[in-house]
XYZ file of C-alpha atoms in Angstrom:
276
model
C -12.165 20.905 -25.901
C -8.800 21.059 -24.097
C -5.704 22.160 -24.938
C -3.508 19.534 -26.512
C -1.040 17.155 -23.848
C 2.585 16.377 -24.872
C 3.463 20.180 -26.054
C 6.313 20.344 -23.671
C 9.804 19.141 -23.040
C 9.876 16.004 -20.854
C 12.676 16.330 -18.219
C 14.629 12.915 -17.298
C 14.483 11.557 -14.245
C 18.025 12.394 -12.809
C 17.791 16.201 -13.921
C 14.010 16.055 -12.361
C 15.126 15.209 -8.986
C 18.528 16.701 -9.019
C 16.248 20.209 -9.514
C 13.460 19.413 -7.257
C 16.135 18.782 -4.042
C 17.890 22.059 -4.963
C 14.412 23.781 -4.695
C 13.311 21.527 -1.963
C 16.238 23.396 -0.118
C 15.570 26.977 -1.059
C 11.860 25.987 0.228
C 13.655 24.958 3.536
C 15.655 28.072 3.585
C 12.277 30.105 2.715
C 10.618 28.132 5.820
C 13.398 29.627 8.062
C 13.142 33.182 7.015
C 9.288 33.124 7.717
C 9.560 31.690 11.258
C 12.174 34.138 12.205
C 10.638 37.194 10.420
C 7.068 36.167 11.361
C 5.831 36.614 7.801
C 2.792 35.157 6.854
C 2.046 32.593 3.521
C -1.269 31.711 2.178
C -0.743 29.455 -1.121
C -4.223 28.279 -2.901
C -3.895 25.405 -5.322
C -6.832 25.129 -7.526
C -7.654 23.229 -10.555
C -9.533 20.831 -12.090
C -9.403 17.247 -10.628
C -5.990 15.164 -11.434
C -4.508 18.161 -12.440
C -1.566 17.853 -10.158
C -2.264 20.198 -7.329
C -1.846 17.727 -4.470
C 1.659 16.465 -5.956
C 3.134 19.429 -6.052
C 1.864 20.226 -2.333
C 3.883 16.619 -1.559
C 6.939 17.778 -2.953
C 6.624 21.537 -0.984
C 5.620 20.218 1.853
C 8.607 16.919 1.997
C 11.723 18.688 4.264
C 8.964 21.005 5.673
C 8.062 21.404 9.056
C 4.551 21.051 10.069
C 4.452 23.316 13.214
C 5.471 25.684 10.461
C 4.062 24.992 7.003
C 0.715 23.013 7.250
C -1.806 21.628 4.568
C -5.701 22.679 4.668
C -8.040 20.323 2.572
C -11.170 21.001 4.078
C -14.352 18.886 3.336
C -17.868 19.598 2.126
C -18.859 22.450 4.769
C -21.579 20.937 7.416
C -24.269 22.279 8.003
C -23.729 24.945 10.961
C -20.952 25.985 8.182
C -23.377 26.643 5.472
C -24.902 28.669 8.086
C -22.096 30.946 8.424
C -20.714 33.733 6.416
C -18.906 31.732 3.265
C -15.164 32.959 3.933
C -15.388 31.953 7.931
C -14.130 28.380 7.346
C -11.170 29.436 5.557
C -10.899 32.322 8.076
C -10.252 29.552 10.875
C -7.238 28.530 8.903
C -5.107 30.975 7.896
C -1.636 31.471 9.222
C -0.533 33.111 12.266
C 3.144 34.633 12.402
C 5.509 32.397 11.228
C 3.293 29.736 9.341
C 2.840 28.589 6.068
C -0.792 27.565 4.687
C -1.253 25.791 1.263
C -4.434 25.230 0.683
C -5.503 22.198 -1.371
C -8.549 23.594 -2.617
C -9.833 27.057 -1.152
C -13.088 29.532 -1.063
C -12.653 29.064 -4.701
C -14.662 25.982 -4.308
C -17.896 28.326 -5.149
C -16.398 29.488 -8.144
C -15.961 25.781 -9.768
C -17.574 22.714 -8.201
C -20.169 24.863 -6.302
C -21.388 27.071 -9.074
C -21.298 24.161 -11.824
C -23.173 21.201 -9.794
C -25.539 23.915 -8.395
C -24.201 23.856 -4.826
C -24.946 27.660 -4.774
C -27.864 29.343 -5.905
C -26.789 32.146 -8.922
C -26.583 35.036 -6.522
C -24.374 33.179 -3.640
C -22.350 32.812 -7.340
C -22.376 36.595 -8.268
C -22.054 37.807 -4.587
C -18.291 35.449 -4.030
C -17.004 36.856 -7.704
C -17.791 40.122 -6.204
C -16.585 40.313 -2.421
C -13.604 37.688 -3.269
C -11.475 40.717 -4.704
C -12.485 42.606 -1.423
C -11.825 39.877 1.107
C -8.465 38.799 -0.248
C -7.644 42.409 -0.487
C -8.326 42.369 3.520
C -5.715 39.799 3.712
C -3.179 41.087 1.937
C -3.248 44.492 3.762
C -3.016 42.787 6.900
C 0.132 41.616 5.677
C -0.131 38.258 4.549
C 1.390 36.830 1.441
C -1.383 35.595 -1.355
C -0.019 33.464 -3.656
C -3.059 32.159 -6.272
C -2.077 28.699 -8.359
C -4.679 27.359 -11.138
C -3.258 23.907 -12.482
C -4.335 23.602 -16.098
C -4.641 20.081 -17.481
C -5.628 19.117 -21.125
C -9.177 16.701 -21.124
C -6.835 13.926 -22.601
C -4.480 14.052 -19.763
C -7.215 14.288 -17.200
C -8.502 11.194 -18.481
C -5.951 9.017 -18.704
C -5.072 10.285 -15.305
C -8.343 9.007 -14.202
C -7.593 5.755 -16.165
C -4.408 5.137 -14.230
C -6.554 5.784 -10.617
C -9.178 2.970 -11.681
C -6.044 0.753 -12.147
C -3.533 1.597 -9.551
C -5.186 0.043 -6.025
C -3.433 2.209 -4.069
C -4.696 4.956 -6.020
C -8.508 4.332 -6.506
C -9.773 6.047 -3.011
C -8.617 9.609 -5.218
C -11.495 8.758 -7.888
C -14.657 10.228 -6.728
C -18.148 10.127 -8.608
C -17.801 13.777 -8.739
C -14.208 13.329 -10.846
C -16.658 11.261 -13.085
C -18.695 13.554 -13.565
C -16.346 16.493 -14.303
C -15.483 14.992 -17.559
C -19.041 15.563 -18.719
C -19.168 19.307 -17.721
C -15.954 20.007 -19.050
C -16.834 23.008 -21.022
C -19.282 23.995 -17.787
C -16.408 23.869 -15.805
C -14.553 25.895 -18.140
C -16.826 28.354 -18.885
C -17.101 29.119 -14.554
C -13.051 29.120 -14.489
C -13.157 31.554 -17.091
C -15.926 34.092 -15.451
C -13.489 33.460 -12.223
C -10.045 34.463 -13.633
C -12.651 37.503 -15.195
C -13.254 38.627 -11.954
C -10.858 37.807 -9.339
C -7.342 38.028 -11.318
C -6.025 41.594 -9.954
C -3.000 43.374 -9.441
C -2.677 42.721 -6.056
C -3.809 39.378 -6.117
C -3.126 37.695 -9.105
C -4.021 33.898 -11.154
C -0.774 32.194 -12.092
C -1.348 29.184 -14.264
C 0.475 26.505 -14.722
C 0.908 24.162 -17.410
C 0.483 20.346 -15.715
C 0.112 18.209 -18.411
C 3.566 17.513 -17.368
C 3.926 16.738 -13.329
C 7.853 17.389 -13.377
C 7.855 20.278 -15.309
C 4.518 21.710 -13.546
C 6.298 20.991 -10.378
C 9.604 22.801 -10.709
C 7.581 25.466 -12.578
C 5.451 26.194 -9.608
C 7.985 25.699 -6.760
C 10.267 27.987 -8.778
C 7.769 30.786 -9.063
C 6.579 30.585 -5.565
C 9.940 31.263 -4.397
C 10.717 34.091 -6.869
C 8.005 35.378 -5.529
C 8.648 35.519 -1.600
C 10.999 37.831 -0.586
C 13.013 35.467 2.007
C 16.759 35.364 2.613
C 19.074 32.766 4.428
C 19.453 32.984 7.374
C 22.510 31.866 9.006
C 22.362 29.399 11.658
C 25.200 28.461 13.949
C 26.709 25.011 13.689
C 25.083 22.736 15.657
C 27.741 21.406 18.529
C 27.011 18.185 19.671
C 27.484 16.416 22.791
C 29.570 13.511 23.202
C 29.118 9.644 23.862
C 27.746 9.777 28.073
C 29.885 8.035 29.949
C 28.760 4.784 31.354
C 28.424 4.955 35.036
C 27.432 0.863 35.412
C 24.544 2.675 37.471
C 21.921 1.416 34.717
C 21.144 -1.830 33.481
C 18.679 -2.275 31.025
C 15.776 -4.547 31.730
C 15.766 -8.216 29.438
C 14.323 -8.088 26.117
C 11.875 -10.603 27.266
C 9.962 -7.958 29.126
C 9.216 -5.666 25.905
C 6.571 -6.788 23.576
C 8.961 -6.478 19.872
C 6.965 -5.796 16.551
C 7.377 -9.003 14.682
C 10.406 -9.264 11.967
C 8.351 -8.872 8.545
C 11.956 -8.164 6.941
C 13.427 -11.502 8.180
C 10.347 -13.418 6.942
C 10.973 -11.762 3.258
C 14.431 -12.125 3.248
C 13.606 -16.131 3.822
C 11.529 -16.172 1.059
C 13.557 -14.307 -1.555
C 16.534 -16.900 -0.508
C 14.721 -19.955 -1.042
C-alpha cells in the first residue's frame, strides 16, 4: 500500500503565500535570464493522478509569460501519431531559445498509463526504458535544461482527493474513468514506476521526487528546487520612464455611449440583491 499522508509539517496560510510570491518572483527573474541568454528549459511533471502536478504548474506558470514559458498537456496520440516514431510528438514541443516547456505529463506516459492498461505491447515497453536514457541524453547535449519531477502521493490522499472532485462541481470534469481505475492497479502502477526510476534515473538526467501529500509544502518544495537548480541571474532592467497625460487638442470627440453595445452590469444586479 502507500506511504502514510499527514507525516509532514502543515504550513499556515500567510507563511504559504508569503513564500510562494517570493519564489513566484525568483521564477520571474529566472524567466528573464532565459529570454536574454537564450537558454533552453524542459520541466516534466509526472505522477500518479491527483498528485498535484498540475497545481504546482498553476503556481509556476501565474506572473509567467506565455510567449516565454508555455504548458504542453498533450492528449491520447491519434492515429497518424501512433504511426510515428514514439518521441516525435514531444519532439514538436520542445523549446526553442528563450522558452520554457513544462510538460504536464510527458513520453513517460509509456512508462505508467501505457504499459499498465496495455496501451503498448511488452517490447514498445522494454524498447522506451531503453532508448529514453539515450534520447534525453540527445537533449541535454544539445543544450537544453532537463529537469525530471515524479509527484508521490499516499493511496489515502489520492482518494480523498478523488472524493473532493466527485463533490466540488467545478472540479468533476478532472475525474476520469481512467483515475477510477488507477486506484485498483495501484500496486501495478507502482510496480511500472519502480522499473522506470530503475532505468531512466541517471546522472545526467535525474528523478526528483517530491513528497505531495501536502500541496503547499510540495509546491514550495518543487519551485525551490527547480530554481536551485537553473543557473539564472538577475538581470537588471532599466526603469521604465513613462510618458505623460497627452494633451487634449479638442480635435477628438468621442462618439455617444448609445452607439457601443455595453456588457450588461451583473455587479449592479448583485449589489441590489445583497442590499435588499
Amino acid at each position: 500500500m502507500g506511504k502514510k499522508s499527514g507525516s509532514e509539517p502543515k504550513l499556515s496560510k500567510d507563511v504559504y503565500e508569503s513564500e510562494l510570491f517570493r519564489l513566484q518572483t525568483e521564477l520571474v527573474a529566472m524567466q528573464e535570464w532565459v529570454r536574454d541568454t537564450g537558454a533552453r528549459v524542459v520541466v516534466l511533471f509526472e505522477g500518479r493522478d491527483a498528485a498535484g502536478k498540475g497545481g504546482a504548474i498553476k503556481r509556476i506558470t501565474e506572473f509567467l509569460s506565455p510567449r516565454i514559458c508555455r504548458v504542453s498537456a498533450l492528449p491520447a496520440p491519434t492515429d497518424r501519431e501512433r504511426g510515428q516514431w514514439y518521441y516525435q510528438r514531444y519532439v514538436e514541443h520542445l523549446p526553442t531559445k528563450g522558452e520554457i516547456v513544462l510538460f504536464d505529463r510527458s513520453w513517460y506516459n509509456r512508462a505508467g498509463v501505457e504499459k499498465v492498461m496495455g496501451f503498448c505491447t511488452p517490447e514498445e515497453h522494454t524498447r522506451f526504458l531503453r532508448q529514453t536514457p539515450i534520447f534525453e541524453q540527445m537533449l541535454i547535449d544539445e543544450g537544453i535544461m532537463l529537469r525530471k519531477y515524479w509527484f508521490s502521493v499516499s493511496n489515502e490522499e489520492q482518494l480523498r482527493r478523488f472524493r473532493s472532485r466527485r463533490d466540488d462541481p467545478v472540479r468533476q470534469w478532472k475525474l476520469s474513468p481512467m483515475d477510477l481505475e488507477s486506484v485498483f492497479r495501484w500496486e501495478d502502477y507502482s510496480r511500472a514506476k519502480d522499473e522506470m526510476m530503475v532505468h531512466t534515473d541517471t546522472s545526467t538526467s535525474p528523478w526528483f521526487v517530491v513528497e505531495s501529500d501536502h500541496k503547499r509544502n510540495a509546491r514550495l518544495n518543487m519551485i525551490s528546487h527547480l530554481l536551485s537548480t537553473v543557473p539564472y541571474e538577475h538581470i537588471e532592467r532599466p526603469r521604465v520612464k513613462l510618458p505623460k497625460t497627452p494633451i487634449e487638442t479638442g480635435n477628438y470627440h468621442r462618439p455617444p455611449r448609445s452607439l457601443s453595445r455595453f456588457v450588461p452590469d451583473h455587479v449592479a444586479n448583485i449589489i441590489g440583491d445583497t442590499e435588499r
